[in-house]
Amino acid sequence: MERRDKINYYLDIADTVSKRSTCLRRIYGAIIVKNDEIVSTGYVGAPRGRKNCSDMGSCIREQLNIPRGQRYELCRSVHAEANAIISAARHEMLGATLYLCGRNLPNMEYVQNPCCCSMCKRMVINAGIEKVIVRITDTEYRIFDVQSEWVDVDASLEIEGGY
């Protein structure tokens, strides 16, 4: 058996974390890794103590037919990246890498053109995370350099993406 490369290893873990998601549209999992150690994990779900869409059996954004990347203020969930950032101390995230994996429901296919939404990009920047790696297929991924692609180019924060 061929040994899995390290990036796909961490993306596999993010994919497993995504299976705790409670969103009815897309499931995402995120892990933050620094010095080859997992600092924190996060998945999509309502804030603690509030009902999840999966518990309610409905999604307001789905009901209103809102396209991906729009009207996040209507969503009751916290994104995977945000949950991972919330669960870590900033000193642990400085220079770290965030691994992100998303799948569409109900077919479980990988999300096309995956990327953090503009809100999560801002959180990633403030957390001091250096790179974001997103899964495209079982073996392919895209690496975003936070400084050069999101900080130095402000317009990139407005590119559609996310959930």
GROMACS .gro file of N, CA, C and O in nm, residues 81-147:
model
  268
   81GLU      N    1  -1.463   2.680   0.926
   81GLU     CA    2  -1.341   2.755   0.952
   81GLU      C    3  -1.356   2.838   1.079
   81GLU      O    4  -1.265   2.844   1.163
   82ALA      N    5  -1.471   2.904   1.093
   82ALA     CA    6  -1.496   2.988   1.211
   82ALA      C    7  -1.495   2.903   1.338
   82ALA      O    8  -1.436   2.943   1.439
   83ASN      N    9  -1.558   2.788   1.333
   83ASN     CA   10  -1.560   2.701   1.451
   83ASN      C   11  -1.420   2.652   1.488
   83ASN      O   12  -1.386   2.643   1.606
   84ALA      N   13  -1.338   2.622   1.388
   84ALA     CA   14  -1.200   2.580   1.416
   84ALA      C   15  -1.121   2.696   1.477
   84ALA      O   16  -1.045   2.677   1.573
   85ILE      N   17  -1.140   2.816   1.425
   85ILE     CA   18  -1.068   2.933   1.477
   85ILE      C   19  -1.113   2.965   1.619
   85ILE      O   20  -1.031   2.993   1.706
   86ILE      N   21  -1.242   2.958   1.644
   86ILE     CA   22  -1.296   2.985   1.778
   86ILE      C   23  -1.237   2.890   1.882
   86ILE      O   24  -1.216   2.927   1.997
   87SER      N   25  -1.206   2.767   1.839
   87SER     CA   26  -1.159   2.664   1.932
   87SER      C   27  -1.009   2.665   1.956
   87SER      O   28  -0.958   2.578   2.027
   88ALA      N   29  -0.938   2.760   1.898
   88ALA     CA   30  -0.792   2.762   1.912
   88ALA      C   31  -0.745   2.895   1.969
   88ALA      O   32  -0.809   2.998   1.950
   89ALA      N   33  -0.633   2.892   2.036
   89ALA     CA   34  -0.569   3.014   2.084
   89ALA      C   35  -0.493   3.077   1.968
   89ALA      O   36  -0.437   3.006   1.883
   90ARG      N   37  -0.490   3.209   1.962
   90ARG     CA   38  -0.427   3.277   1.849
   90ARG      C   39  -0.279   3.239   1.835
   90ARG      O   40  -0.232   3.218   1.723
   91HIS      N   41  -0.208   3.226   1.946
   91HIS     CA   42  -0.066   3.192   1.934
   91HIS      C   43  -0.046   3.055   1.869
   91HIS      O   44   0.058   3.030   1.809
   92GLU      N   45  -0.146   2.968   1.878
   92GLU     CA   46  -0.136   2.837   1.813
   92GLU      C   47  -0.164   2.846   1.663
   92GLU      O   48  -0.126   2.757   1.588
   93MET      N   49  -0.233   2.951   1.621
   93MET     CA   50  -0.270   2.965   1.480
   93MET      C   51  -0.170   3.048   1.400
   93MET      O   52  -0.170   3.040   1.277
   94LEU      N   53  -0.087   3.125   1.465
   94LEU     CA   54   0.011   3.209   1.393
   94LEU      C   55   0.102   3.121   1.309
   94LEU      O   56   0.173   3.035   1.360
   95GLY      N   57   0.097   3.139   1.177
   95GLY     CA   58   0.179   3.061   1.086
   95GLY      C   59   0.125   2.923   1.055
   95GLY      O   60   0.191   2.844   0.987
   96ALA      N   61   0.006   2.891   1.102
   96ALA     CA   62  -0.053   2.758   1.083
   96ALA      C   63  -0.116   2.745   0.944
   96ALA      O   64  -0.127   2.840   0.867
   97THR      N   65  -0.161   2.623   0.915
   97THR     CA   66  -0.233   2.592   0.791
   97THR      C   67  -0.372   2.543   0.828
   97THR      O   68  -0.388   2.463   0.919
   98LEU      N   69  -0.472   2.593   0.755
   98LEU     CA   70  -0.609   2.547   0.771
   98LEU      C   71  -0.641   2.457   0.653
   98LEU      O   72  -0.621   2.496   0.537
   99TYR      N   73  -0.688   2.336   0.681
   99TYR     CA   74  -0.729   2.240   0.578
   99TYR      C   75  -0.881   2.237   0.576
   99TYR      O   76  -0.944   2.226   0.682
  100LEU      N   77  -0.940   2.244   0.456
  100LEU     CA   78  -1.085   2.257   0.442
  100LEU      C   79  -1.137   2.159   0.338
  100LEU      O   80  -1.083   2.150   0.227
  101CYS      N   81  -1.242   2.088   0.374
  101CYS     CA   82  -1.305   1.993   0.281
  101CYS      C   83  -1.456   2.012   0.286
  101CYS      O   84  -1.514   2.016   0.394
  102GLY      N   85  -1.517   2.025   0.168
  102GLY     CA   86  -1.661   2.043   0.162
  102GLY      C   87  -1.726   1.949   0.061
  102GLY      O   88  -1.667   1.916  -0.043
  103ARG      N   89  -1.847   1.906   0.095
  103ARG     CA   90  -1.925   1.818   0.007
  103ARG      C   91  -2.068   1.870  -0.003
  103ARG      O   92  -2.122   1.924   0.092
  104ASN      N   93  -2.126   1.851  -0.121
  104ASN     CA   94  -2.265   1.886  -0.145
  104ASN      C   95  -2.356   1.775  -0.095
  104ASN      O   96  -2.321   1.658  -0.102
  105LEU      N   97  -2.471   1.815  -0.046
  105LEU     CA   98  -2.573   1.716  -0.008
  105LEU      C   99  -2.685   1.719  -0.111
  105LEU      O  100  -2.712   1.823  -0.169
  106PRO      N  101  -2.750   1.611  -0.140
  106PRO     CA  102  -2.733   1.479  -0.077
  106PRO      C  103  -2.633   1.388  -0.147
  106PRO      O  104  -2.606   1.279  -0.101
  107ASN      N  105  -2.573   1.432  -0.261
  107ASN     CA  106  -2.490   1.341  -0.341
  107ASN      C  107  -2.349   1.319  -0.287
  107ASN      O  108  -2.278   1.232  -0.335
  108MET      N  109  -2.306   1.399  -0.191
  108MET     CA  110  -2.175   1.388  -0.127
  108MET      C  111  -2.058   1.411  -0.223
  108MET      O  112  -1.945   1.371  -0.196
  109GLU      N  113  -2.083   1.478  -0.336
  109GLU     CA  114  -1.974   1.515  -0.426
  109GLU      C  115  -1.900   1.634  -0.366
  109GLU      O  116  -1.959   1.716  -0.296
  110TYR      N  117  -1.770   1.645  -0.396
  110TYR     CA  118  -1.692   1.758  -0.347
  110TYR      C  119  -1.749   1.887  -0.404
  110TYR      O  120  -1.793   1.893  -0.518
  111VAL      N  121  -1.745   1.992  -0.324
  111VAL     CA  122  -1.791   2.124  -0.367
  111VAL      C  123  -1.701   2.173  -0.480
  111VAL      O  124  -1.578   2.163  -0.471
  112GLN      N  125  -1.762   2.223  -0.586
  112GLN     CA  126  -1.687   2.278  -0.699
  112GLN      C  127  -1.629   2.413  -0.661
  112GLN      O  128  -1.696   2.493  -0.595
  113ASN      N  129  -1.508   2.442  -0.703
  113ASN     CA  130  -1.441   2.570  -0.675
  113ASN      C  131  -1.449   2.608  -0.528
  113ASN      O  132  -1.495   2.717  -0.493
  114PRO      N  133  -1.405   2.520  -0.439
  114PRO     CA  134  -1.416   2.549  -0.295
  114PRO      C  135  -1.324   2.662  -0.251
  114PRO      O  136  -1.213   2.677  -0.302
  115CYS      N  137  -1.372   2.741  -0.159
  115CYS     CA  138  -1.293   2.848  -0.101
  115CYS      C  139  -1.367   2.899   0.022
  115CYS      O  140  -1.487   2.878   0.036
  116CYS      N  141  -1.297   2.965   0.108
  116CYS     CA  142  -1.360   3.029   0.223
  116CYS      C  143  -1.447   3.145   0.174
  116CYS      O  144  -1.413   3.212   0.077
  117CYS      N  145  -1.557   3.169   0.243
  117CYS     CA  146  -1.640   3.286   0.212
  117CYS      C  147  -1.566   3.411   0.259
  117CYS      O  148  -1.465   3.403   0.329
  118SER      N  149  -1.616   3.529   0.222
  118SER     CA  150  -1.546   3.653   0.257
  118SER      C  151  -1.539   3.674   0.409
  118SER      O  152  -1.439   3.725   0.460
  119MET      N  153  -1.642   3.631   0.483
  119MET     CA  154  -1.638   3.645   0.629
  119MET      C  155  -1.530   3.556   0.689
  119MET      O  156  -1.455   3.599   0.776
  120CYS      N  157  -1.522   3.432   0.642
  120CYS     CA  158  -1.421   3.340   0.695
  120CYS      C  159  -1.280   3.381   0.654
  120CYS      O  160  -1.186   3.363   0.730
  121LYS      N  161  -1.266   3.440   0.534
  121LYS     CA  162  -1.134   3.490   0.493
  121LYS      C  163  -1.084   3.594   0.593
  121LYS      O  164  -0.968   3.593   0.632
  122ARG      N  165  -1.171   3.683   0.636
  122ARG     CA  166  -1.131   3.786   0.732
  122ARG      C  167  -1.089   3.724   0.865
  122ARG      O  168  -0.993   3.768   0.928
  123MET      N  169  -1.161   3.620   0.908
  123MET     CA  170  -1.124   3.552   1.032
  123MET      C  171  -0.990   3.481   1.019
  123MET      O  172  -0.909   3.483   1.112
  124VAL      N  173  -0.967   3.417   0.904
  124VAL     CA  174  -0.840   3.349   0.879
  124VAL      C  175  -0.726   3.449   0.885
  124VAL      O  176  -0.622   3.423   0.947
  125ILE      N  177  -0.745   3.564   0.822
  125ILE     CA  178  -0.642   3.668   0.823
  125ILE      C  179  -0.612   3.711   0.966
  125ILE      O  180  -0.497   3.716   1.009
  126ASN      N  181  -0.717   3.744   1.042
  126ASN     CA  182  -0.696   3.791   1.180
  126ASN      C  183  -0.639   3.685   1.272
  126ASN      O  184  -0.571   3.717   1.369
  127ALA      N  185  -0.667   3.558   1.243
  127ALA     CA  186  -0.614   3.449   1.325
  127ALA      C  187  -0.464   3.431   1.304
  127ALA      O  188  -0.398   3.367   1.386
  128GLY      N  189  -0.410   3.485   1.194
  128GLY     CA  190  -0.267   3.468   1.166
  128GLY      C  191  -0.235   3.340   1.092
  128GLY      O  192  -0.119   3.300   1.085
  129ILE      N  193  -0.336   3.277   1.035
  129ILE     CA  194  -0.315   3.154   0.958
  129ILE      C  195  -0.241   3.190   0.829
  129ILE      O  196  -0.273   3.289   0.763
  130GLU      N  197  -0.143   3.110   0.793
  130GLU     CA  198  -0.056   3.138   0.679
  130GLU      C  199  -0.108   3.082   0.547
  130GLU      O  200  -0.096   3.147   0.443
  131LYS      N  201  -0.162   2.960   0.551
  131LYS     CA  202  -0.209   2.894   0.428
  131LYS      C  203  -0.344   2.830   0.453
  131LYS      O  204  -0.372   2.783   0.563
  132VAL      N  205  -0.424   2.825   0.347
  132VAL     CA  206  -0.549   2.750   0.348
  132VAL      C  207  -0.541   2.652   0.232
  132VAL      O  208  -0.512   2.691   0.118
  133ILE      N  209  -0.566   2.525   0.262
  133ILE     CA  210  -0.563   2.421   0.159
  133ILE      C  211  -0.702   2.360   0.151
  133ILE      O  212  -0.755   2.313   0.251
  134VAL      N  213  -0.760   2.365   0.030
  134VAL     CA  214  -0.897   2.314   0.011
  134VAL      C  215  -0.895   2.195  -0.083
  134VAL      O  216  -0.821   2.191  -0.181
  135ARG      N  217  -0.977   2.097  -0.051
  135ARG     CA  218  -0.986   1.975  -0.131
  135ARG      C  219  -1.070   1.998  -0.254
  135ARG      O  220  -1.177   2.060  -0.247
  136ILE      N  221  -1.023   1.945  -0.367
  136ILE     CA  222  -1.097   1.952  -0.493
  136ILE      C  223  -1.147   1.813  -0.531
  136ILE      O  224  -1.262   1.796  -0.570
  137THR      N  225  -1.059   1.712  -0.522
  137THR     CA  226  -1.095   1.572  -0.546
  137THR      C  227  -1.028   1.490  -0.436
  137THR      O  228  -0.964   1.545  -0.347
  138ASP      N  229  -1.038   1.358  -0.445
  138ASP     CA  230  -0.974   1.272  -0.346
  138ASP      C  231  -0.823   1.294  -0.335
  138ASP      O  232  -0.763   1.265  -0.232
  139THR      N  233  -0.761   1.343  -0.443
  139THR     CA  234  -0.615   1.360  -0.442
  139THR      C  235  -0.571   1.502  -0.480
  139THR      O  236  -0.456   1.536  -0.461
  140GLU      N  237  -0.662   1.583  -0.533
  140GLU     CA  238  -0.626   1.718  -0.577
  140GLU      C  239  -0.673   1.822  -0.475
  140GLU      O  240  -0.775   1.804  -0.410
  141TYR      N  241  -0.598   1.930  -0.468
  141TYR     CA  242  -0.629   2.036  -0.374
  141TYR      C  243  -0.574   2.168  -0.428
  141TYR      O  244  -0.494   2.170  -0.522
  142ARG      N  245  -0.616   2.276  -0.367
  142ARG     CA  246  -0.565   2.408  -0.402
  142ARG      C  247  -0.510   2.472  -0.275
  142ARG      O  248  -0.572   2.464  -0.169
  143ILE      N  249  -0.394   2.535  -0.288
  143ILE     CA  250  -0.331   2.603  -0.176
  143ILE      C  251  -0.345   2.754  -0.194
  143ILE      O  252  -0.310   2.807  -0.299
  144PHE      N  253  -0.400   2.820  -0.092
  144PHE     CA  254  -0.410   2.965  -0.091
  144PHE      C  255  -0.306   3.019   0.006
  144PHE      O  256  -0.304   2.979   0.122
  145ASP      N  257  -0.222   3.109  -0.041
  145ASP     CA  258  -0.130   3.180   0.046
  145ASP      C  259  -0.206   3.302   0.097
  145ASP      O  260  -0.240   3.392   0.019
  146VAL      N  261  -0.236   3.305   0.225
  146VAL     CA  262  -0.324   3.408   0.282
  146VAL      C  263  -0.269   3.548   0.258
  146VAL      O  264  -0.343   3.638   0.215
  147GLN      N  265  -0.140   3.569   0.281
  147GLN     CA  266  -0.083   3.703   0.265
  147GLN      C  267  -0.093   3.752   0.121
  147GLN      O  268  -0.144   3.860   0.095
   0.00000   0.00000   0.00000
